[in-house]
């Protein structure tokens, strides 16, 4: 059994374990091609990796939504937002407190930091009453 675009497979050679670039692993352990607009994808190719490039190094899937770092394959909905924002109805909404680096849909802060540099260095504190 010849399998294409396989990075690794089971010892008997019948199941894919990891797929190559441009493919994703299906539930039945086969590699399936990503959506044509994606150079990389995950699961059922429901979204592209950030800044997917085609063979000519052209950005085929630019993300044009504010604070969005992962969009749906069609580019219409955000799937993952930047820090200091939360996902609501496919869009990223700012937390409302510039010291808040993790908030929920109801705008309650869960992680605070004095600066972005502190946040990236792990110097954080817990909010008081959901506010920094």
CSV table of N, CA and C in Angstrom, one decimal:
chain,number,residue,atom,x,y,z
A,1,UNK,N,0.8,-1.2,0.0
A,1,UNK,CA,0.0,0.0,0.0
A,1,UNK,C,0.9,1.2,0.0
A,2,UNK,N,0.8,2.0,-1.0
A,2,UNK,CA,1.6,3.2,-1.1
A,2,UNK,C,0.8,4.4,-0.7
A,3,UNK,N,1.4,5.2,0.3
A,3,UNK,CA,0.7,6.4,0.8
A,3,UNK,C,1.6,7.6,0.5
A,4,UNK,N,1.0,8.6,-0.1
A,4,UNK,CA,1.7,9.8,-0.4
A,4,UNK,C,1.5,10.9,0.7
A,5,UNK,N,2.5,11.8,0.8
A,5,UNK,CA,2.5,12.9,1.7
A,5,UNK,C,2.5,12.4,3.2
A,6,UNK,N,3.2,11.3,3.4
A,6,UNK,CA,3.3,10.8,4.8
A,6,UNK,C,4.6,11.2,5.4
A,7,UNK,N,4.6,11.7,6.6
A,7,UNK,CA,5.8,11.9,7.4
A,7,UNK,C,6.1,10.6,8.2
A,8,UNK,N,5.1,10.0,8.8
A,8,UNK,CA,5.4,8.7,9.5
A,8,UNK,C,4.1,7.9,9.4
A,9,UNK,N,4.3,6.6,9.5
A,9,UNK,CA,3.1,5.7,9.5
A,9,UNK,C,3.3,4.6,10.5
A,10,UNK,N,2.3,3.8,10.7
A,10,UNK,CA,2.3,2.7,11.7
A,10,UNK,C,3.3,1.6,11.2
A,11,UNK,N,3.8,0.8,12.1
A,11,UNK,CA,4.8,-0.2,11.8
A,11,UNK,C,4.3,-1.2,10.7
A,12,UNK,N,3.0,-1.4,10.6
A,12,UNK,CA,2.5,-2.3,9.5
A,12,UNK,C,2.3,-1.6,8.2
A,13,UNK,N,2.5,-0.2,8.2
A,13,UNK,CA,2.4,0.6,7.0
A,13,UNK,C,1.0,0.8,6.6
A,14,UNK,N,0.0,0.5,7.4
A,14,UNK,CA,-1.4,0.7,7.0
A,14,UNK,C,-2.1,2.0,7.5
A,15,UNK,N,-1.5,2.6,8.4
A,15,UNK,CA,-2.1,3.8,9.0
A,15,UNK,C,-1.1,5.0,9.0
A,16,UNK,N,-1.5,6.2,8.6
A,16,UNK,CA,-0.7,7.4,8.7
A,16,UNK,C,-0.7,7.8,10.2
A,17,UNK,N,0.4,8.3,10.6
A,17,UNK,CA,0.5,8.9,11.9
A,17,UNK,C,0.7,10.4,11.8
A,18,UNK,N,1.5,10.8,10.8
A,18,UNK,CA,1.8,12.2,10.6
A,18,UNK,C,1.8,12.5,9.1
A,19,UNK,N,1.2,13.6,8.7
A,19,UNK,CA,1.1,14.0,7.3
A,19,UNK,C,2.1,15.1,7.0
A,20,UNK,N,2.4,15.1,5.7
A,20,UNK,CA,3.3,16.2,5.2
A,20,UNK,C,2.7,17.5,5.1
A,21,UNK,N,3.5,18.5,4.8
A,21,UNK,CA,3.0,19.9,4.6
A,21,UNK,C,1.9,20.0,3.5
A,22,UNK,N,0.8,20.7,3.8
A,22,UNK,CA,-0.3,20.8,2.9
A,22,UNK,C,-1.4,19.7,3.0
A,23,UNK,N,-1.2,18.8,4.0
A,23,UNK,CA,-2.1,17.7,4.3
A,23,UNK,C,-2.4,17.6,5.8
A,24,UNK,N,-3.6,17.0,6.1
A,24,UNK,CA,-4.0,16.8,7.5
A,24,UNK,C,-4.4,15.4,7.7
A,25,UNK,N,-4.3,14.9,8.9
A,25,UNK,CA,-4.6,13.5,9.3
A,25,UNK,C,-6.1,13.4,9.5
A,26,UNK,N,-6.7,12.5,8.8
A,26,UNK,CA,-8.2,12.3,9.0
A,26,UNK,C,-8.4,11.3,10.2
A,27,UNK,N,-9.7,11.2,10.5
A,27,UNK,CA,-10.0,10.3,11.6
A,27,UNK,C,-9.8,8.8,11.3
A,28,UNK,N,-9.7,8.5,10.0
A,28,UNK,CA,-9.4,7.1,9.7
A,28,UNK,C,-8.0,6.9,9.3
A,29,UNK,N,-7.1,7.8,9.8
A,29,UNK,CA,-5.6,7.7,9.7
A,29,UNK,C,-5.1,7.7,8.3
A,30,UNK,N,-5.7,8.6,7.5
A,30,UNK,CA,-5.2,8.9,6.1
A,30,UNK,C,-4.9,10.3,6.0
A,31,UNK,N,-4.0,10.7,5.0
A,31,UNK,CA,-3.7,12.1,4.8
A,31,UNK,C,-4.6,12.7,3.7
A,32,UNK,N,-5.2,13.8,4.0
A,32,UNK,CA,-6.0,14.4,3.1
A,32,UNK,C,-5.5,15.9,2.8
A,33,UNK,N,-5.7,16.3,1.6
A,33,UNK,CA,-5.1,17.6,1.2
A,33,UNK,C,-5.9,18.8,1.8
A,34,UNK,N,-5.1,19.8,2.2
A,34,UNK,CA,-5.7,21.0,2.8
A,34,UNK,C,-6.6,21.7,1.8
A,35,UNK,N,-7.4,22.6,2.2
A,35,UNK,CA,-8.1,23.5,1.3
A,35,UNK,C,-7.1,24.2,0.4
A,36,UNK,N,-7.6,24.4,-0.9
A,36,UNK,CA,-6.6,25.0,-1.9
A,36,UNK,C,-6.1,26.3,-1.5
A,37,UNK,N,-6.7,27.1,-0.6
A,37,UNK,CA,-6.2,28.4,-0.2
A,37,UNK,C,-5.2,28.3,0.9
A,38,UNK,N,-5.0,27.1,1.5
A,38,UNK,CA,-4.0,26.9,2.6
A,38,UNK,C,-2.8,26.1,2.2
A,39,UNK,N,-1.7,26.6,2.7
A,39,UNK,CA,-0.4,25.8,2.6
A,39,UNK,C,-0.3,24.8,3.7
A,40,UNK,N,-0.9,25.2,4.9
A,40,UNK,CA,-0.9,24.3,6.0
A,40,UNK,C,-2.3,24.4,6.6
A,41,UNK,N,-2.7,23.3,7.3
A,41,UNK,CA,-4.0,23.3,7.9
A,41,UNK,C,-4.0,22.3,9.1
A,42,UNK,N,-5.1,22.3,9.8
A,42,UNK,CA,-5.2,21.3,10.9
A,42,UNK,C,-6.6,20.6,10.8
A,43,UNK,N,-6.7,19.4,11.2
A,43,UNK,CA,-7.9,18.7,11.3
A,43,UNK,C,-8.6,18.6,9.9
A,44,UNK,N,-9.8,19.0,9.9
A,44,UNK,CA,-10.6,18.9,8.6
A,44,UNK,C,-10.4,20.1,7.7
A,45,UNK,N,-9.2,20.7,7.8
A,45,UNK,CA,-8.9,21.9,7.0
A,45,UNK,C,-9.8,23.0,7.2
A,46,UNK,N,-10.3,23.2,8.4
A,46,UNK,CA,-11.3,24.3,8.7
A,46,UNK,C,-10.7,25.6,8.8
A,47,UNK,N,-9.4,25.7,9.0
A,47,UNK,CA,-8.7,27.0,9.0
A,47,UNK,C,-7.2,26.8,8.6
A,48,UNK,N,-6.7,27.9,8.1
A,48,UNK,CA,-5.3,27.9,7.6
A,48,UNK,C,-4.4,28.4,8.7
A,49,UNK,N,-3.2,27.9,8.7
A,49,UNK,CA,-2.2,28.5,9.6
A,49,UNK,C,-1.9,29.9,9.2
A,50,UNK,N,-1.5,30.7,10.2
A,50,UNK,CA,-1.3,32.1,10.0
A,50,UNK,C,-0.3,32.4,8.9
A,51,UNK,N,-0.6,33.3,8.0
A,51,UNK,CA,0.3,33.7,6.9
A,51,UNK,C,0.7,32.5,6.0
A,52,UNK,N,-0.3,31.7,5.6
A,52,UNK,CA,0.0,30.6,4.7
A,52,UNK,C,0.6,31.1,3.4
A,53,UNK,N,1.6,30.5,2.9
A,53,UNK,CA,2.2,31.0,1.7
A,53,UNK,C,2.1,29.9,0.6
A,54,UNK,N,2.0,30.3,-0.6
A,54,UNK,CA,1.9,29.3,-1.7
A,54,UNK,C,3.4,29.0,-2.2
A,55,UNK,N,3.6,28.2,-3.2
A,55,UNK,CA,4.9,27.8,-3.7
A,55,UNK,C,5.7,29.1,-4.1
A,56,UNK,N,5.1,30.1,-4.5
A,56,UNK,CA,5.8,31.3,-5.0
A,56,UNK,C,6.0,32.3,-3.8
A,57,UNK,N,5.8,31.8,-2.6
A,57,UNK,CA,6.0,32.7,-1.4
A,57,UNK,C,5.0,33.8,-1.4
A,58,UNK,N,3.9,33.7,-2.0
A,58,UNK,CA,2.8,34.7,-2.0
A,58,UNK,C,1.9,34.4,-0.9
A,59,UNK,N,1.4,35.4,-0.2
A,59,UNK,CA,0.5,35.2,0.9
A,59,UNK,C,-0.9,34.9,0.3
A,60,UNK,N,-1.4,33.7,0.3
A,60,UNK,CA,-2.6,33.4,-0.3
A,60,UNK,C,-3.8,33.5,0.7
A,61,UNK,N,-3.5,33.8,1.9
A,61,UNK,CA,-4.6,33.8,2.9
A,61,UNK,C,-4.2,34.9,3.9
A,62,UNK,N,-4.2,36.2,3.5
A,62,UNK,CA,-3.9,37.2,4.5
A,62,UNK,C,-5.0,37.4,5.5
A,63,UNK,N,-4.6,37.7,6.7
A,63,UNK,CA,-5.7,37.9,7.7
A,63,UNK,C,-5.9,39.4,7.8
A,64,UNK,N,-7.1,39.8,7.5
A,64,UNK,CA,-7.4,41.2,7.5
A,64,UNK,C,-8.3,41.7,8.6
A,65,UNK,N,-8.4,40.8,9.6
A,65,UNK,CA,-9.3,41.1,10.8
A,65,UNK,C,-8.4,41.6,11.9
A,66,UNK,N,-8.8,42.7,12.6
A,66,UNK,CA,-8.1,43.2,13.7
A,66,UNK,C,-7.9,42.2,14.8
A,67,UNK,N,-6.7,42.0,15.3
A,67,UNK,CA,-6.3,41.2,16.4
A,67,UNK,C,-6.5,39.7,16.2
A,68,UNK,N,-6.7,39.3,14.9
A,68,UNK,CA,-6.9,37.9,14.6
A,68,UNK,C,-5.6,37.3,14.2
A,69,UNK,N,-5.2,36.1,14.8
A,69,UNK,CA,-4.0,35.4,14.3
A,69,UNK,C,-4.3,34.1,13.7
A,70,UNK,N,-5.5,33.7,13.6
A,70,UNK,CA,-5.9,32.5,12.8
A,70,UNK,C,-7.3,32.7,12.3
A,71,UNK,N,-7.5,32.6,11.0
A,71,UNK,CA,-8.8,32.8,10.4
A,71,UNK,C,-9.3,31.5,9.8
A,72,UNK,N,-10.6,31.4,9.5
A,72,UNK,CA,-11.2,30.3,8.8
A,72,UNK,C,-10.6,30.2,7.4
A,73,UNK,N,-10.8,29.1,6.8
A,73,UNK,CA,-10.2,28.9,5.4
A,73,UNK,C,-10.8,29.9,4.4
A,74,UNK,N,-12.0,30.3,4.6
A,74,UNK,CA,-12.6,31.3,3.7
A,74,UNK,C,-12.2,32.7,4.1
A,75,UNK,N,-11.5,32.9,5.2
A,75,UNK,CA,-11.1,34.3,5.6
A,75,UNK,C,-12.2,35.1,6.2
A,76,UNK,N,-13.4,34.5,6.4
A,76,UNK,CA,-14.6,35.3,6.9
A,76,UNK,C,-14.7,35.4,8.4
A,77,UNK,N,-14.1,34.4,9.1
A,77,UNK,CA,-14.3,34.4,10.6
A,77,UNK,C,-12.9,34.2,11.2
A,78,UNK,N,-12.7,34.8,12.4
A,78,UNK,CA,-11.5,34.5,13.1
A,78,UNK,C,-11.7,33.3,14.0
A,79,UNK,N,-10.7,32.5,14.1
A,79,UNK,CA,-10.7,31.2,14.9
A,79,UNK,C,-9.9,31.4,16.2
A,80,UNK,N,-8.9,32.3,16.2
A,80,UNK,CA,-8.0,32.5,17.4
A,80,UNK,C,-7.6,34.0,17.4
A,81,UNK,N,-7.7,34.6,18.6
A,81,UNK,CA,-7.4,36.0,18.7
A,81,UNK,C,-6.0,36.2,19.4
A,82,UNK,N,-5.5,37.4,19.3
A,82,UNK,CA,-4.3,37.8,20.0
A,82,UNK,C,-4.6,37.9,21.5
A,83,UNK,N,-3.5,38.0,22.2
A,83,UNK,CA,-3.6,38.3,23.7
A,83,UNK,C,-4.3,39.7,23.8
A,84,UNK,N,-4.9,39.9,24.9
A,84,UNK,CA,-5.6,41.1,25.3
A,84,UNK,C,-6.9,41.3,24.4
A,85,UNK,N,-7.4,40.2,23.8
A,85,UNK,CA,-8.7,40.2,23.1
A,85,UNK,C,-9.4,38.8,23.3
A,86,UNK,N,-10.6,38.7,23.0
A,86,UNK,CA,-11.4,37.5,23.1
A,86,UNK,C,-12.2,37.3,21.8
A,87,UNK,N,-12.6,36.1,21.6
A,87,UNK,CA,-13.3,35.8,20.4
A,87,UNK,C,-14.8,35.8,20.6
A,88,UNK,N,-15.5,36.6,19.8
A,88,UNK,CA,-17.0,36.7,19.9
A,88,UNK,C,-17.6,36.8,18.5
A,89,UNK,N,-18.4,35.9,18.2
A,89,UNK,CA,-19.1,35.8,16.9
A,89,UNK,C,-18.1,35.9,15.7
A,90,UNK,N,-17.0,35.2,15.8
A,90,UNK,CA,-16.0,35.2,14.7
A,90,UNK,C,-15.1,36.4,14.6
A,91,UNK,N,-15.2,37.3,15.6
A,91,UNK,CA,-14.4,38.5,15.6
A,91,UNK,C,-13.7,38.6,16.9
A,92,UNK,N,-12.6,39.4,16.9
A,92,UNK,CA,-11.8,39.6,18.1
A,92,UNK,C,-12.2,40.9,18.8
A,93,UNK,N,-12.5,40.9,20.0
A,93,UNK,CA,-12.9,42.0,20.8
A,93,UNK,C,-11.9,42.3,21.9
A,94,UNK,N,-11.5,43.6,22.0
A,94,UNK,CA,-10.5,44.0,23.0
A,94,UNK,C,-11.0,43.8,24.4
A,95,UNK,N,-10.2,43.4,25.3
A,95,UNK,CA,-10.6,43.1,26.7
A,95,UNK,C,-11.1,44.4,27.4
A,96,UNK,N,-10.6,45.5,27.0
A,96,UNK,CA,-11.1,46.7,27.7
A,96,UNK,C,-10.1,47.3,28.7
A,97,UNK,N,-9.1,46.5,29.1
A,97,UNK,CA,-8.1,46.9,30.1
A,97,UNK,C,-6.8,46.6,29.5
A,98,UNK,N,-5.9,47.6,29.3
A,98,UNK,CA,-4.6,47.4,28.6
A,98,UNK,C,-3.7,46.5,29.4
A,99,UNK,N,-4.0,46.3,30.7
A,99,UNK,CA,-3.1,45.4,31.5
A,99,UNK,C,-3.6,44.0,31.5
A,100,UNK,N,-4.8,43.7,30.9
A,100,UNK,CA,-5.4,42.4,30.9
A,100,UNK,C,-4.9,41.6,29.6
A,101,UNK,N,-4.3,40.5,29.8
A,101,UNK,CA,-3.8,39.6,28.8
A,101,UNK,C,-4.5,38.3,28.6
A,102,UNK,N,-5.6,38.2,29.2
A,102,UNK,CA,-6.5,37.0,29.0
A,102,UNK,C,-7.9,37.4,29.6
A,103,UNK,N,-8.9,37.4,28.7
A,103,UNK,CA,-10.2,37.7,29.2
A,103,UNK,C,-11.2,36.7,28.5
A,104,UNK,N,-12.4,36.6,29.1
A,104,UNK,CA,-13.4,35.7,28.6
A,104,UNK,C,-14.4,36.5,27.8
A,105,UNK,N,-15.3,35.8,27.2
A,105,UNK,CA,-16.3,36.5,26.4
A,105,UNK,C,-17.1,37.5,27.1
A,106,UNK,N,-17.3,37.4,28.4
A,106,UNK,CA,-18.0,38.4,29.2
A,106,UNK,C,-17.1,39.5,29.7
A,107,UNK,N,-15.9,39.6,29.1
A,107,UNK,CA,-15.0,40.7,29.4
A,107,UNK,C,-14.5,40.7,30.8
A,108,UNK,N,-14.3,39.5,31.4
A,108,UNK,CA,-13.7,39.3,32.7
A,108,UNK,C,-12.3,38.9,32.5
A,109,UNK,N,-11.4,39.7,33.1
A,109,UNK,CA,-9.9,39.4,33.0
A,109,UNK,C,-9.5,38.2,33.8
A,110,UNK,N,-8.6,37.4,33.3
A,110,UNK,CA,-8.1,36.2,34.0
A,110,UNK,C,-6.6,36.3,34.2
A,111,UNK,N,-5.9,37.1,33.5
A,111,UNK,CA,-4.4,37.2,33.6
A,111,UNK,C,-4.1,38.7,33.4
A,112,UNK,N,-3.2,39.3,34.3
A,112,UNK,CA,-2.8,40.6,34.2
A,112,UNK,C,-1.3,40.8,34.1
A,113,UNK,N,-0.8,41.8,33.5
A,113,UNK,CA,0.6,42.1,33.5
A,113,UNK,C,0.8,43.6,33.3
A,114,UNK,N,1.8,44.2,33.9
A,114,UNK,CA,2.0,45.6,33.9
A,114,UNK,C,2.4,46.1,32.4
A,115,UNK,N,3.1,45.3,31.7
A,115,UNK,CA,3.5,45.6,30.3
A,115,UNK,C,3.4,44.3,29.5
A,116,UNK,N,3.4,44.5,28.2
A,116,UNK,CA,3.5,43.4,27.3
A,116,UNK,C,4.7,42.6,27.4
A,117,UNK,N,5.9,43.3,27.7
A,117,UNK,CA,7.1,42.6,27.9
A,117,UNK,C,7.1,41.7,29.1
A,118,UNK,N,6.5,42.2,30.2
A,118,UNK,CA,6.3,41.4,31.4
A,118,UNK,C,5.5,40.2,31.1
A,119,UNK,N,4.4,40.4,30.4
A,119,UNK,CA,3.5,39.2,30.0
A,119,UNK,C,4.3,38.1,29.3
A,120,UNK,N,5.1,38.5,28.3
A,120,UNK,CA,5.9,37.6,27.5
A,120,UNK,C,7.0,36.9,28.3
A,121,UNK,N,7.4,37.6,29.4
A,121,UNK,CA,8.5,37.1,30.3
A,121,UNK,C,7.8,36.3,31.4
A,122,UNK,N,6.5,36.2,31.5
A,122,UNK,CA,5.9,35.4,32.5
A,122,UNK,C,5.7,36.1,33.8
A,123,UNK,N,5.9,37.4,33.8
A,123,UNK,CA,5.7,38.2,35.0
A,123,UNK,C,4.2,38.7,35.0
A,124,UNK,N,3.3,37.9,35.6
A,124,UNK,CA,1.9,38.2,35.6
A,124,UNK,C,1.3,38.2,37.0
A,125,UNK,N,0.1,38.7,37.1
A,125,UNK,CA,-0.6,38.6,38.4
A,125,UNK,C,-2.1,38.4,38.1
A,126,UNK,N,-2.7,37.9,39.1
A,126,UNK,CA,-4.2,37.6,39.0
A,126,UNK,C,-5.0,38.9,39.2
A,127,UNK,N,-6.1,39.0,38.5
A,127,UNK,CA,-6.9,40.2,38.7
A,127,UNK,C,-7.7,40.2,40.0
A,128,UNK,N,-8.1,41.4,40.4
A,128,UNK,CA,-8.9,41.5,41.6
A,128,UNK,C,-10.3,41.8,41.1
A,129,UNK,N,-11.2,40.9,41.5
A,129,UNK,CA,-12.6,41.1,41.0
A,129,UNK,C,-12.7,41.1,39.5
A,130,UNK,N,-11.9,40.3,38.8
A,130,UNK,CA,-11.9,40.2,37.3
A,130,UNK,C,-11.4,41.4,36.6
A,131,UNK,N,-10.8,42.3,37.4
A,131,UNK,CA,-10.2,43.5,36.7
A,131,UNK,C,-8.7,43.7,37.2
A,132,UNK,N,-7.9,44.2,36.3
A,132,UNK,CA,-6.5,44.4,36.7
A,132,UNK,C,-6.2,45.7,37.5
